[in-house]
PDB file of C-alpha atoms in Angstrom:
ATOM      1  CA  UNK A 296      11.612 -12.000  -1.240  1.00  0.00           C
ATOM      2  CA  UNK A 297      10.806  -9.555   1.460  1.00  0.00           C
ATOM      3  CA  UNK A 298       8.533  -9.818   4.507  1.00  0.00           C
ATOM      4  CA  UNK A 299       7.263  -7.420   7.020  1.00  0.00           C
ATOM      5  CA  UNK A 300       6.081  -8.086  10.618  1.00  0.00           C
ATOM      6  CA  UNK A 301       4.186  -5.623  12.691  1.00  0.00           C
ATOM      7  CA  UNK A 302       4.396  -6.794  16.121  1.00  0.00           C
ATOM      8  CA  UNK A 303       1.246  -5.341  17.539  1.00  0.00           C
ATOM      9  CA  UNK A 304      -2.071  -5.730  15.893  1.00  0.00           C
ATOM     10  CA  UNK A 305      -3.740  -3.149  18.204  1.00  0.00           C
ATOM     11  CA  UNK A 306      -2.379  -0.254  20.251  1.00  0.00           C
ATOM     12  CA  UNK A 307      -4.777   1.717  22.626  1.00  0.00           C
ATOM     13  CA  UNK A 308      -3.261   4.838  24.024  1.00  0.00           C
ATOM     14  CA  UNK A 309      -4.747   7.966  25.712  1.00  0.00           C
ATOM     15  CA  UNK A 310      -4.685  11.334  24.051  1.00  0.00           C
ATOM     16  CA  UNK A 311      -1.500  13.413  24.450  1.00  0.00           C
ATOM     17  CA  UNK A 312       0.475  10.095  25.362  1.00  0.00           C
ATOM     18  CA  UNK A 313       3.439   9.196  23.281  1.00  0.00           C
ATOM     19  CA  UNK A 314       3.111   6.010  21.000  1.00  0.00           C
ATOM     20  CA  UNK A 315       5.381   3.666  19.197  1.00  0.00           C
ATOM     21  CA  UNK A 316       4.317   1.202  16.606  1.00  0.00           C
ATOM     22  CA  UNK A 317       6.732  -1.471  15.863  1.00  0.00           C
ATOM     23  CA  UNK A 318       7.932  -2.875  12.529  1.00  0.00           C
ATOM     24  CA  UNK A 319      10.565  -5.427  11.634  1.00  0.00           C
ATOM     25  CA  UNK A 320      11.422  -6.589   8.139  1.00  0.00           C
ATOM     26  CA  UNK A 321      13.280  -9.314   6.296  1.00  0.00           C
ATOM     27  CA  UNK A 322      15.016  -9.015   2.896  1.00  0.00           C
ATOM     28  CA  UNK A 323      17.879 -10.435   1.052  1.00  0.00           C
ATOM     29  CA  UNK A 324      18.394  -7.166  -0.902  1.00  0.00           C
ATOM     30  CA  UNK A 325      18.480  -3.483  -0.003  1.00  0.00           C
ATOM     31  CA  UNK A 326      15.185  -1.984   0.665  1.00  0.00           C
ATOM     32  CA  UNK A 327      13.349   1.219   1.000  1.00  0.00           C
ATOM     33  CA  UNK A 328      11.000   1.521   3.990  1.00  0.00           C
ATOM     34  CA  UNK A 329       7.681   3.256   4.322  1.00  0.00           C
ATOM     35  CA  UNK A 330       4.871   3.845   6.717  1.00  0.00           C
ATOM     36  CA  UNK A 331       1.272   4.324   5.518  1.00  0.00           C
ATOM     37  CA  UNK A 332      -1.966   5.382   7.340  1.00  0.00           C
ATOM     38  CA  UNK A 333      -5.375   4.459   6.328  1.00  0.00           C
ATOM     39  CA  UNK A 334      -8.413   6.092   7.778  1.00  0.00           C
ATOM     40  CA  UNK A 335     -11.748   4.201   7.602  1.00  0.00           C
ATOM     41  CA  UNK A 336     -13.131   3.742   4.172  1.00  0.00           C
ATOM     42  CA  UNK A 337     -10.162   5.395   2.471  1.00  0.00           C
ATOM     43  CA  UNK A 338      -7.025   4.546   0.525  1.00  0.00           C
ATOM     44  CA  UNK A 339      -3.519   4.639   1.885  1.00  0.00           C
ATOM     45  CA  UNK A 340      -1.672   7.966   2.657  1.00  0.00           C
ATOM     46  CA  UNK A 341       2.051   7.993   2.817  1.00  0.00           C
ATOM     47  CA  UNK A 342       3.431   9.190   6.355  1.00  0.00           C
ATOM     48  CA  UNK A 343       7.042   8.861   5.856  1.00  0.00           C
ATOM     49  CA  UNK A 344       9.710   7.050   3.946  1.00  0.00           C
ATOM     50  CA  UNK A 345      13.317   5.904   4.342  1.00  0.00           C
ATOM     51  CA  UNK A 346      15.297   5.855   1.073  1.00  0.00           C
ATOM     52  CA  UNK A 347      18.819   6.613   2.244  1.00  0.00           C
ATOM     53  CA  UNK A 348      20.827   9.060   4.370  1.00  0.00           C
ATOM     54  CA  UNK A 349      19.836   9.865   7.993  1.00  0.00           C
ATOM     55  CA  UNK A 350      18.375   6.892   9.712  1.00  0.00           C
ATOM     56  CA  UNK A 351      15.843   9.278  11.567  1.00  0.00           C
ATOM     57  CA  UNK A 352      13.131  10.218   9.193  1.00  0.00           C
ATOM     58  CA  UNK A 353      10.390  12.878   9.961  1.00  0.00           C
ATOM     59  CA  UNK A 354       6.936  12.615   8.265  1.00  0.00           C
ATOM     60  CA  UNK A 355       3.662  14.384   8.333  1.00  0.00           C
ATOM     61  CA  UNK A 356       1.351  14.863  11.331  1.00  0.00           C
ATOM     62  CA  UNK A 357       4.423  14.862  13.758  1.00  0.00           C
ATOM     63  CA  UNK A 358       5.456  11.304  13.056  1.00  0.00           C
ATOM     64  CA  UNK A 359       8.951   9.926  12.947  1.00  0.00           C
ATOM     65  CA  UNK A 360      10.613   6.689  12.336  1.00  0.00           C
ATOM     66  CA  UNK A 361      14.034   5.288  12.939  1.00  0.00           C
ATOM     67  CA  UNK A 362      15.702   2.838  10.588  1.00  0.00           C
ATOM     68  CA  UNK A 363      17.910   0.279  12.347  1.00  0.00           C
ATOM     69  CA  UNK A 364      19.701  -1.946   9.850  1.00  0.00           C
ATOM     70  CA  UNK A 365      21.386  -4.160  12.600  1.00  0.00           C
ATOM     71  CA  UNK A 366      17.910  -4.974  13.964  1.00  0.00           C
ATOM     72  CA  UNK A 367      16.061  -4.701  10.656  1.00  0.00           C
ATOM     73  CA  UNK A 368      13.522  -2.527  12.228  1.00  0.00           C
ATOM     74  CA  UNK A 369      11.688   0.648  11.258  1.00  0.00           C
ATOM     75  CA  UNK A 370       9.604   1.618  14.354  1.00  0.00           C
ATOM     76  CA  UNK A 371       7.029   4.698  14.169  1.00  0.00           C
ATOM     77  CA  UNK A 372       6.865   7.064  16.905  1.00  0.00           C
ATOM     78  CA  UNK A 373       4.957  10.234  17.955  1.00  0.00           C
ATOM     79  CA  UNK A 374       5.630  12.092  21.095  1.00  0.00           C
ATOM     80  CA  UNK A 375       1.922  13.186  21.644  1.00  0.00           C
ATOM     81  CA  UNK A 376      -1.124  11.611  19.935  1.00  0.00           C
ATOM     82  CA  UNK A 377      -4.467  13.253  19.030  1.00  0.00           C
ATOM     83  CA  UNK A 378      -7.826  11.654  18.655  1.00  0.00           C
ATOM     84  CA  UNK A 379      -7.496  12.296  14.853  1.00  0.00           C
ATOM     85  CA  UNK A 380      -4.638   9.823  14.711  1.00  0.00           C
ATOM     86  CA  UNK A 381      -7.062   7.030  15.280  1.00  0.00           C
ATOM     87  CA  UNK A 382      -6.423   4.843  12.225  1.00  0.00           C
ATOM     88  CA  UNK A 383      -4.671   1.732  10.799  1.00  0.00           C
ATOM     89  CA  UNK A 384      -1.037   2.022  10.345  1.00  0.00           C
ATOM     90  CA  UNK A 385       0.991   0.048   7.777  1.00  0.00           C
ATOM     91  CA  UNK A 386       4.668  -0.660   7.432  1.00  0.00           C
ATOM     92  CA  UNK A 387       5.910  -1.595   3.918  1.00  0.00           C
ATOM     93  CA  UNK A 388       9.100  -2.427   2.073  1.00  0.00           C
ATOM     94  CA  UNK A 389      10.147  -2.412  -1.420  1.00  0.00           C
ATOM     95  CA  UNK A 390      13.382  -3.381  -3.149  1.00  0.00           C
ATOM     96  CA  UNK A 391      15.966  -0.755  -3.997  1.00  0.00           C
ATOM     97  CA  UNK A 392      17.197  -1.838  -7.270  1.00  0.00           C
ATOM     98  CA  UNK A 393      20.363  -0.107  -8.324  1.00  0.00           C
ATOM     99  CA  UNK A 394      18.932   2.860  -6.437  1.00  0.00           C
ATOM    100  CA  UNK A 395      15.691   2.769  -8.370  1.00  0.00           C
ATOM    101  CA  UNK A 396      12.317   2.683  -6.785  1.00  0.00           C
ATOM    102  CA  UNK A 397       8.651   2.076  -7.305  1.00  0.00           C
ATOM    103  CA  UNK A 398       9.009  -1.633  -7.396  1.00  0.00           C
ATOM    104  CA  UNK A 399       6.264  -3.763  -5.623  1.00  0.00           C
ATOM    105  CA  UNK A 400       5.414  -2.937  -2.008  1.00  0.00           C
ATOM    106  CA  UNK A 401       5.177  -5.607   0.633  1.00  0.00           C
ATOM    107  CA  UNK A 402       2.989  -4.545   3.537  1.00  0.00           C
ATOM    108  CA  UNK A 403       2.677  -5.785   6.978  1.00  0.00           C
ATOM    109  CA  UNK A 404      -0.729  -6.793   8.474  1.00  0.00           C
ATOM    110  CA  UNK A 405      -1.300  -3.310  10.106  1.00  0.00           C
ATOM    111  CA  UNK A 406      -1.603  -1.929  13.522  1.00  0.00           C
ATOM    112  CA  UNK A 407      -4.853  -0.228  14.628  1.00  0.00           C
ATOM    113  CA  UNK A 408      -3.963   2.719  16.831  1.00  0.00           C
ATOM    114  CA  UNK A 409      -7.034   3.864  18.938  1.00  0.00           C
ATOM    115  CA  UNK A 410      -6.562   7.119  20.736  1.00  0.00           C
ATOM    116  CA  UNK A 411      -8.913   7.490  23.658  1.00  0.00           C
ATOM    117  CA  UNK A 412      -9.916  10.683  25.341  1.00  0.00           C
TER     118      UNK A 412
ATOM    119  CA  UNK B 107      -4.586  18.247  -9.867  1.00  0.00           C
ATOM    120  CA  UNK B 108      -6.603  15.026  -9.676  1.00  0.00           C
ATOM    121  CA  UNK B 109      -5.278  12.210  -7.644  1.00  0.00           C
ATOM    122  CA  UNK B 110      -5.844   8.530  -8.464  1.00  0.00           C
ATOM    123  CA  UNK B 111      -9.468   7.789  -9.262  1.00  0.00           C
ATOM    124  CA  UNK B 112     -11.140   4.467  -9.024  1.00  0.00           C
ATOM    125  CA  UNK B 113     -14.471   3.160 -10.108  1.00  0.00           C
ATOM    126  CA  UNK B 114     -16.938   1.929  -9.024  1.00  0.00           C
ATOM    127  CA  UNK B 115     -16.534   2.471  -5.281  1.00  0.00           C
ATOM    128  CA  UNK B 116     -18.563  -0.418  -4.276  1.00  0.00           C
ATOM    129  CA  UNK B 117     -20.089  -3.360  -5.927  1.00  0.00           C
ATOM    130  CA  UNK B 118     -21.617  -6.759  -5.284  1.00  0.00           C
ATOM    131  CA  UNK B 119     -21.140  -9.796  -7.370  1.00  0.00           C
ATOM    132  CA  UNK B 120     -22.340 -13.441  -7.444  1.00  0.00           C
ATOM    133  CA  UNK B 121     -19.908 -16.438  -7.158  1.00  0.00           C
ATOM    134  CA  UNK B 122     -18.629 -17.439 -10.680  1.00  0.00           C
ATOM    135  CA  UNK B 123     -19.208 -14.038 -12.265  1.00  0.00           C
ATOM    136  CA  UNK B 124     -16.748 -11.778 -13.854  1.00  0.00           C
ATOM    137  CA  UNK B 125     -15.818  -8.200 -12.638  1.00  0.00           C
ATOM    138  CA  UNK B 126     -13.863  -5.175 -14.074  1.00  0.00           C
ATOM    139  CA  UNK B 127     -12.401  -2.461 -11.878  1.00  0.00           C
ATOM    140  CA  UNK B 128     -11.042   0.771 -13.367  1.00  0.00           C
ATOM    141  CA  UNK B 129      -8.509   3.179 -12.356  1.00  0.00           C
ATOM    142  CA  UNK B 130      -7.299   6.630 -13.687  1.00  0.00           C
ATOM    143  CA  UNK B 131      -3.692   7.455 -12.491  1.00  0.00           C
ATOM    144  CA  UNK B 132      -2.484  10.648 -11.119  1.00  0.00           C
ATOM    145  CA  UNK B 133      -1.613  13.353 -13.626  1.00  0.00           C
ATOM    146  CA  UNK B 134       1.980  12.835 -14.627  1.00  0.00           C
ATOM    147  CA  UNK B 135       2.180   9.069 -13.579  1.00  0.00           C
ATOM    148  CA  UNK B 136       2.274   6.520 -16.217  1.00  0.00           C
ATOM    149  CA  UNK B 137       2.552   3.318 -14.068  1.00  0.00           C
ATOM    150  CA  UNK B 138      -0.269   1.532 -12.410  1.00  0.00           C
ATOM    151  CA  UNK B 139      -0.255  -1.083  -9.750  1.00  0.00           C
ATOM    152  CA  UNK B 140      -3.148  -3.070  -8.161  1.00  0.00           C
ATOM    153  CA  UNK B 141      -3.297  -4.231  -4.572  1.00  0.00           C
ATOM    154  CA  UNK B 142      -5.894  -6.532  -2.884  1.00  0.00           C
ATOM    155  CA  UNK B 143      -6.674  -5.797   0.773  1.00  0.00           C
ATOM    156  CA  UNK B 144      -8.692  -8.444   2.421  1.00  0.00           C
ATOM    157  CA  UNK B 145     -10.577  -7.507   5.690  1.00  0.00           C
ATOM    158  CA  UNK B 146      -8.111  -7.051   8.577  1.00  0.00           C
ATOM    159  CA  UNK B 147      -5.084  -7.584   6.358  1.00  0.00           C
ATOM    160  CA  UNK B 148      -2.394  -5.363   4.739  1.00  0.00           C
ATOM    161  CA  UNK B 149      -2.518  -4.834   0.877  1.00  0.00           C
ATOM    162  CA  UNK B 150      -1.067  -7.582  -1.177  1.00  0.00           C
ATOM    163  CA  UNK B 151       0.359  -6.685  -4.650  1.00  0.00           C
ATOM    164  CA  UNK B 152      -1.342  -8.125  -7.632  1.00  0.00           C
ATOM    165  CA  UNK B 153       0.546  -6.685 -10.615  1.00  0.00           C
ATOM    166  CA  UNK B 154       2.071  -3.620 -12.098  1.00  0.00           C
ATOM    167  CA  UNK B 155       1.509  -2.110 -15.687  1.00  0.00           C
ATOM    168  CA  UNK B 156       3.888   0.130 -17.522  1.00  0.00           C
ATOM    169  CA  UNK B 157       3.920   0.920 -21.202  1.00  0.00           C
ATOM    170  CA  UNK B 158       0.672  -1.098 -21.556  1.00  0.00           C
ATOM    171  CA  UNK B 159       2.407  -4.236 -20.466  1.00  0.00           C
ATOM    172  CA  UNK B 160       2.541  -6.268 -17.204  1.00  0.00           C
ATOM    173  CA  UNK B 161       5.871  -5.619 -15.657  1.00  0.00           C
ATOM    174  CA  UNK B 162       5.681  -7.326 -12.230  1.00  0.00           C
ATOM    175  CA  UNK B 163       3.342  -9.796 -10.936  1.00  0.00           C
ATOM    176  CA  UNK B 164       2.358 -11.069  -7.376  1.00  0.00           C
ATOM    177  CA  UNK B 165       1.193 -14.508  -6.287  1.00  0.00           C
ATOM    178  CA  UNK B 166      -2.201 -14.291  -7.809  1.00  0.00           C
ATOM    179  CA  UNK B 167      -3.942 -16.872 -10.079  1.00  0.00           C
ATOM    180  CA  UNK B 168      -4.584 -16.257 -13.731  1.00  0.00           C
ATOM    181  CA  UNK B 169      -8.092 -15.416 -12.836  1.00  0.00           C
ATOM    182  CA  UNK B 170      -6.675 -12.118 -12.155  1.00  0.00           C
ATOM    183  CA  UNK B 171      -5.816 -10.108 -15.378  1.00  0.00           C
ATOM    184  CA  UNK B 172      -5.328  -6.453 -16.286  1.00  0.00           C
ATOM    185  CA  UNK B 173      -4.941  -3.996 -19.011  1.00  0.00           C
ATOM    186  CA  UNK B 174      -3.518  -0.604 -19.427  1.00  0.00           C
ATOM    187  CA  UNK B 175      -4.537   1.837 -21.988  1.00  0.00           C
ATOM    188  CA  UNK B 176      -2.555   4.442 -24.049  1.00  0.00           C
ATOM    189  CA  UNK B 177      -3.817   7.038 -21.616  1.00  0.00           C
ATOM    190  CA  UNK B 178      -2.211   5.249 -18.789  1.00  0.00           C
ATOM    191  CA  UNK B 179      -5.539   4.221 -17.268  1.00  0.00           C
ATOM    192  CA  UNK B 180      -5.895   0.599 -16.192  1.00  0.00           C
ATOM    193  CA  UNK B 181      -8.484  -2.213 -15.632  1.00  0.00           C
ATOM    194  CA  UNK B 182      -8.347  -5.135 -13.324  1.00  0.00           C
ATOM    195  CA  UNK B 183     -10.457  -8.140 -14.346  1.00  0.00           C
ATOM    196  CA  UNK B 184     -11.301 -11.081 -12.086  1.00  0.00           C
ATOM    197  CA  UNK B 185     -12.914 -14.146 -13.586  1.00  0.00           C
ATOM    198  CA  UNK B 186     -14.911 -16.996 -11.994  1.00  0.00           C
ATOM    199  CA  UNK B 187     -15.375 -14.948  -8.602  1.00  0.00           C
ATOM    200  CA  UNK B 188     -14.802 -16.759  -5.407  1.00  0.00           C
ATOM    201  CA  UNK B 189     -16.102 -15.809  -2.083  1.00  0.00           C
ATOM    202  CA  UNK B 190     -12.527 -15.146  -0.990  1.00  0.00           C
ATOM    203  CA  UNK B 191     -12.058 -12.549  -3.668  1.00  0.00           C
ATOM    204  CA  UNK B 192     -14.214 -10.123  -1.535  1.00  0.00           C
ATOM    205  CA  UNK B 193     -11.865  -7.440  -0.652  1.00  0.00           C
ATOM    206  CA  UNK B 194     -10.825  -3.694  -0.958  1.00  0.00           C
ATOM    207  CA  UNK B 195      -8.954  -3.373  -4.272  1.00  0.00           C
ATOM    208  CA  UNK B 196      -6.557  -0.506  -4.372  1.00  0.00           C
ATOM    209  CA  UNK B 197      -4.856   1.238  -7.330  1.00  0.00           C
ATOM    210  CA  UNK B 198      -1.712   2.887  -6.927  1.00  0.00           C
ATOM    211  CA  UNK B 199      -0.015   5.227  -9.637  1.00  0.00           C
ATOM    212  CA  UNK B 200       3.632   6.108  -9.879  1.00  0.00           C
ATOM    213  CA  UNK B 201       6.582   6.762 -12.181  1.00  0.00           C
ATOM    214  CA  UNK B 202       8.091   3.652 -13.793  1.00  0.00           C
ATOM    215  CA  UNK B 203       9.983   1.203 -11.693  1.00  0.00           C
ATOM    216  CA  UNK B 204      13.745   1.850 -11.583  1.00  0.00           C
ATOM    217  CA  UNK B 205      13.311   5.540 -11.410  1.00  0.00           C
ATOM    218  CA  UNK B 206      15.066   7.437  -8.707  1.00  0.00           C
ATOM    219  CA  UNK B 207      12.092   9.340  -7.755  1.00  0.00           C
ATOM    220  CA  UNK B 208       9.806   7.664  -5.363  1.00  0.00           C
ATOM    221  CA  UNK B 209       6.174   8.377  -5.785  1.00  0.00           C
ATOM    222  CA  UNK B 210       3.242   6.072  -5.181  1.00  0.00           C
ATOM    223  CA  UNK B 211      -0.283   7.687  -4.999  1.00  0.00           C
ATOM    224  CA  UNK B 212      -3.138   5.406  -3.870  1.00  0.00           C
ATOM    225  CA  UNK B 213      -6.747   5.706  -4.776  1.00  0.00           C
ATOM    226  CA  UNK B 214      -9.566   5.141  -2.288  1.00  0.00           C
ATOM    227  CA  UNK B 215     -10.244   1.724  -3.590  1.00  0.00           C
ATOM    228  CA  UNK B 216     -13.235  -0.363  -4.775  1.00  0.00           C
ATOM    229  CA  UNK B 217     -15.016  -2.405  -2.288  1.00  0.00           C
ATOM    230  CA  UNK B 218     -15.917  -5.830  -4.026  1.00  0.00           C
ATOM    231  CA  UNK B 219     -18.186  -8.097  -2.169  1.00  0.00           C
ATOM    232  CA  UNK B 220     -18.920 -11.603  -3.666  1.00  0.00           C
ATOM    233  CA  UNK B 221     -22.101 -13.251  -2.424  1.00  0.00           C
TER     234      UNK B 221
END
Protein backbone atom coordinates (compact mmCIF):
# COMPACT_ATOMS: atom_id res chain seq x y z
CA UNK A 1 0.00 0.00 0.00
CA UNK A 2 1.10 3.55 -0.62
CA UNK A 3 0.48 6.77 1.27
CA UNK A 4 1.23 10.42 0.61
CA UNK A 5 1.74 13.18 3.16
CA UNK A 6 1.62 16.80 2.13
CA UNK A 7 3.23 18.60 4.99
CA UNK A 8 1.49 21.96 4.60
CA UNK A 9 -2.24 22.36 4.18
CA UNK A 10 -1.92 26.04 3.28
CA UNK A 11 1.00 28.10 1.93
CA UNK A 12 0.55 31.87 1.56
CA UNK A 13 3.21 33.74 -0.42
CA UNK A 14 3.66 37.11 -2.07
CA UNK A 15 3.77 37.50 -5.82
CA UNK A 16 7.23 36.94 -7.38
CA UNK A 17 8.48 35.10 -4.27
CA UNK A 18 9.80 31.53 -4.50
CA UNK A 19 7.69 28.68 -3.16
CA UNK A 20 8.20 25.06 -2.14
CA UNK A 21 5.33 22.63 -1.54
CA UNK A 22 6.43 19.57 0.37
CA UNK A 23 5.45 15.97 -0.29
CA UNK A 24 6.58 12.74 1.34
CA UNK A 25 5.44 9.27 0.35
CA UNK A 26 5.52 5.75 1.67
CA UNK A 27 5.48 2.60 -0.45
CA UNK A 28 6.71 -0.99 -0.34
CA UNK A 29 7.08 -1.09 -4.14
CA UNK A 30 8.58 1.10 -6.82
CA UNK A 31 6.43 4.11 -7.57
CA UNK A 32 5.81 6.85 -10.04
CA UNK A 33 5.28 10.35 -8.61
CA UNK A 34 3.08 13.20 -9.77
CA UNK A 35 1.99 16.71 -8.98
CA UNK A 36 -1.46 17.87 -10.04
CA UNK A 37 -3.07 21.32 -9.81
CA UNK A 38 -6.77 21.98 -9.28
CA UNK A 39 -8.31 25.38 -9.90
CA UNK A 40 -11.69 26.17 -8.29
CA UNK A 41 -14.56 24.12 -9.67
CA UNK A 42 -12.30 22.28 -12.09
CA UNK A 43 -10.74 18.85 -12.46
CA UNK A 44 -7.09 17.94 -12.06
CA UNK A 45 -4.34 19.08 -14.41
CA UNK A 46 -0.98 17.33 -14.49
CA UNK A 47 1.91 19.66 -13.62
CA UNK A 48 4.74 17.15 -13.85
CA UNK A 49 5.65 13.52 -13.30
CA UNK A 50 8.62 11.41 -12.31
CA UNK A 51 8.76 8.02 -14.00
CA UNK A 52 12.50 7.33 -14.21
CA UNK A 53 15.80 8.96 -15.10
CA UNK A 54 16.83 12.40 -13.89
CA UNK A 55 15.58 13.15 -10.40
CA UNK A 56 14.93 16.79 -11.29
CA UNK A 57 11.72 17.02 -13.25
CA UNK A 58 10.48 20.13 -15.02
CA UNK A 59 6.80 20.69 -15.65
CA UNK A 60 4.39 23.24 -16.98
CA UNK A 61 4.03 26.85 -15.83
CA UNK A 62 7.63 27.02 -14.57
CA UNK A 63 7.25 24.37 -11.86
CA UNK A 64 9.85 21.74 -11.09
CA UNK A 65 10.20 18.92 -8.56
CA UNK A 66 13.02 16.80 -7.24
CA UNK A 67 12.71 13.11 -6.43
CA UNK A 68 14.74 12.10 -3.39
CA UNK A 69 14.57 8.35 -2.92
CA UNK A 70 16.50 8.24 0.36
CA UNK A 71 14.17 10.78 1.93
CA UNK A 72 11.09 9.49 0.06
CA UNK A 73 10.25 13.03 -0.93
CA UNK A 74 9.05 14.80 -4.06
CA UNK A 75 8.91 18.52 -3.28
CA UNK A 76 7.47 20.99 -5.79
CA UNK A 77 9.20 24.33 -6.39
CA UNK A 78 8.76 27.51 -8.39
CA UNK A 79 11.32 30.32 -8.29
CA UNK A 80 8.81 33.14 -8.80
CA UNK A 81 5.04 32.75 -8.39
CA UNK A 82 2.21 34.68 -10.01
CA UNK A 83 -1.27 35.51 -8.80
CA UNK A 84 -2.57 32.98 -11.33
CA UNK A 85 -0.74 30.16 -9.50
CA UNK A 86 -3.29 30.38 -6.68
CA UNK A 87 -4.84 26.91 -6.58
CA UNK A 88 -4.87 23.57 -4.75
CA UNK A 89 -1.88 21.34 -5.43
CA UNK A 90 -1.93 17.56 -4.99
CA UNK A 91 0.97 15.15 -4.79
CA UNK A 92 0.20 11.58 -5.92
CA UNK A 93 1.88 8.20 -6.32
CA UNK A 94 1.11 5.07 -8.25
CA UNK A 95 2.88 1.76 -8.32
CA UNK A 96 5.31 1.01 -11.08
CA UNK A 97 4.49 -2.58 -11.89
CA UNK A 98 7.22 -4.05 -14.09
CA UNK A 99 7.62 -0.59 -15.55
CA UNK A 100 3.97 -0.38 -16.43
CA UNK A 101 1.84 2.60 -15.48
CA UNK A 102 -1.77 3.75 -15.11
CA UNK A 103 -2.42 1.88 -11.91
CA UNK A 104 -4.52 3.63 -9.29
CA UNK A 105 -3.31 6.98 -7.97
CA UNK A 106 -2.99 7.65 -4.24
CA UNK A 107 -3.26 11.35 -3.48
CA UNK A 108 -2.23 13.53 -0.59
CA UNK A 109 -4.74 15.84 1.07
CA UNK A 110 -3.58 18.83 -0.92
CA UNK A 111 -1.84 22.16 -0.31
CA UNK A 112 -3.68 25.40 -0.95
CA UNK A 113 -1.24 27.87 -2.46
CA UNK A 114 -2.41 31.46 -2.13
CA UNK A 115 -0.40 34.11 -3.95
CA UNK A 116 -0.97 37.61 -2.63
CA UNK A 117 -0.14 40.87 -4.45
CA UNK B 1 -9.86 16.66 -29.63
CA UNK B 2 -12.41 16.28 -26.82
CA UNK B 3 -11.06 15.56 -23.38
CA UNK B 4 -12.95 13.67 -20.69
CA UNK B 5 -16.62 14.61 -20.51
CA UNK B 6 -18.66 14.10 -17.36
CA UNK B 7 -22.38 14.56 -16.81
CA UNK B 8 -24.19 16.02 -15.07
CA UNK B 9 -21.99 18.78 -13.65
CA UNK B 10 -24.09 19.17 -10.51
CA UNK B 11 -26.94 17.30 -8.89
CA UNK B 12 -28.78 17.13 -5.61
CA UNK B 13 -30.19 13.89 -4.23
CA UNK B 14 -32.00 12.83 -1.07
CA UNK B 15 -30.65 10.29 1.41
CA UNK B 16 -31.56 6.76 0.40
CA UNK B 17 -31.88 7.54 -3.29
CA UNK B 18 -29.75 6.15 -6.09
CA UNK B 19 -27.62 8.15 -8.52
CA UNK B 20 -25.87 7.49 -11.84
CA UNK B 21 -22.95 9.55 -13.06
CA UNK B 22 -21.60 9.34 -16.59
CA UNK B 23 -18.19 9.69 -18.20
CA UNK B 24 -16.92 9.71 -21.78
CA UNK B 25 -13.18 9.15 -22.05
CA UNK B 26 -10.69 11.11 -24.09
CA UNK B 27 -10.42 9.98 -27.70
CA UNK B 28 -7.91 7.11 -27.91
CA UNK B 29 -8.23 6.08 -24.27
CA UNK B 30 -10.02 2.84 -23.37
CA UNK B 31 -9.65 2.74 -19.58
CA UNK B 32 -11.77 4.72 -17.13
CA UNK B 33 -11.10 5.32 -13.43
CA UNK B 34 -13.38 6.98 -10.89
CA UNK B 35 -12.32 9.05 -7.88
CA UNK B 36 -14.24 10.62 -5.00
CA UNK B 37 -13.03 13.98 -3.68
CA UNK B 38 -14.67 15.07 -0.44
CA UNK B 39 -14.47 18.74 0.49
CA UNK B 40 -10.98 19.68 1.60
CA UNK B 41 -9.55 16.25 0.78
CA UNK B 42 -7.53 14.66 -1.97
CA UNK B 43 -9.24 12.39 -4.49
CA UNK B 44 -9.73 8.76 -3.41
CA UNK B 45 -9.71 5.91 -5.93
CA UNK B 46 -13.04 4.10 -6.30
CA UNK B 47 -12.42 1.69 -9.19
CA UNK B 48 -11.03 1.28 -12.69
CA UNK B 49 -12.66 -0.27 -15.76
CA UNK B 50 -10.94 -1.77 -18.76
CA UNK B 51 -12.42 -4.11 -21.39
CA UNK B 52 -15.82 -3.65 -19.72
CA UNK B 53 -14.62 -5.21 -16.47
CA UNK B 54 -13.68 -3.81 -13.07
CA UNK B 55 -9.89 -4.24 -12.86
CA UNK B 56 -8.93 -2.48 -9.64
CA UNK B 57 -11.05 -1.35 -6.70
CA UNK B 58 -10.42 0.97 -3.81
CA UNK B 59 -11.82 0.78 -0.30
CA UNK B 60 -15.42 1.62 -1.10
CA UNK B 61 -18.56 -0.34 -0.14
CA UNK B 62 -20.62 -2.36 -2.58
CA UNK B 63 -23.10 0.51 -2.78
CA UNK B 64 -20.65 1.91 -5.31
CA UNK B 65 -20.79 0.05 -8.61
CA UNK B 66 -19.90 0.79 -12.17
CA UNK B 67 -20.15 -0.21 -15.75
CA UNK B 68 -18.18 0.27 -18.92
CA UNK B 69 -19.79 0.17 -22.33
CA UNK B 70 -18.30 -1.10 -25.62
CA UNK B 71 -17.59 2.50 -26.68
CA UNK B 72 -15.41 2.82 -23.50
CA UNK B 73 -17.76 5.27 -21.76
CA UNK B 74 -18.56 4.49 -18.15
CA UNK B 75 -21.17 4.95 -15.44
CA UNK B 76 -20.77 5.18 -11.69
CA UNK B 77 -23.79 4.12 -9.66
CA UNK B 78 -24.27 4.80 -5.97
CA UNK B 79 -27.17 3.18 -4.12
CA UNK B 80 -28.72 4.08 -0.77
CA UNK B 81 -27.09 7.50 -0.70
CA UNK B 82 -25.67 8.78 2.58
CA UNK B 83 -24.91 12.37 3.54
CA UNK B 84 -21.23 11.36 3.51
CA UNK B 85 -21.44 10.57 -0.20
CA UNK B 86 -21.58 14.30 -0.93
CA UNK B 87 -18.42 14.99 -2.92
CA UNK B 88 -16.91 15.84 -6.28
CA UNK B 89 -16.72 12.69 -8.39
CA UNK B 90 -13.90 12.72 -10.90
CA UNK B 91 -13.50 10.51 -13.91
CA UNK B 92 -10.08 9.89 -15.44
CA UNK B 93 -9.32 8.14 -18.69
CA UNK B 94 -6.06 6.50 -19.70
CA UNK B 95 -4.45 3.64 -21.54
CA UNK B 96 -4.77 0.25 -19.83
CA UNK B 97 -2.80 -0.48 -16.66
CA UNK B 98 0.56 -2.04 -17.34
CA UNK B 99 1.29 0.07 -20.39
CA UNK B 100 4.60 1.87 -20.45
CA UNK B 101 2.92 5.06 -21.62
CA UNK B 102 1.65 7.16 -18.77
CA UNK B 103 -1.44 9.19 -19.56
CA UNK B 104 -4.26 10.12 -17.19
CA UNK B 105 -6.72 12.82 -18.30
CA UNK B 106 -9.23 14.03 -15.73
CA UNK B 107 -12.68 15.42 -16.33
CA UNK B 108 -14.06 18.45 -14.49
CA UNK B 109 -16.17 16.28 -12.23
CA UNK B 110 -19.74 15.92 -11.03
CA UNK B 111 -20.61 17.71 -7.80
CA UNK B 112 -23.04 15.49 -5.86
CA UNK B 113 -24.89 16.92 -2.87
CA UNK B 114 -26.92 14.56 -0.70
CA UNK B 115 -29.53 16.20 1.52
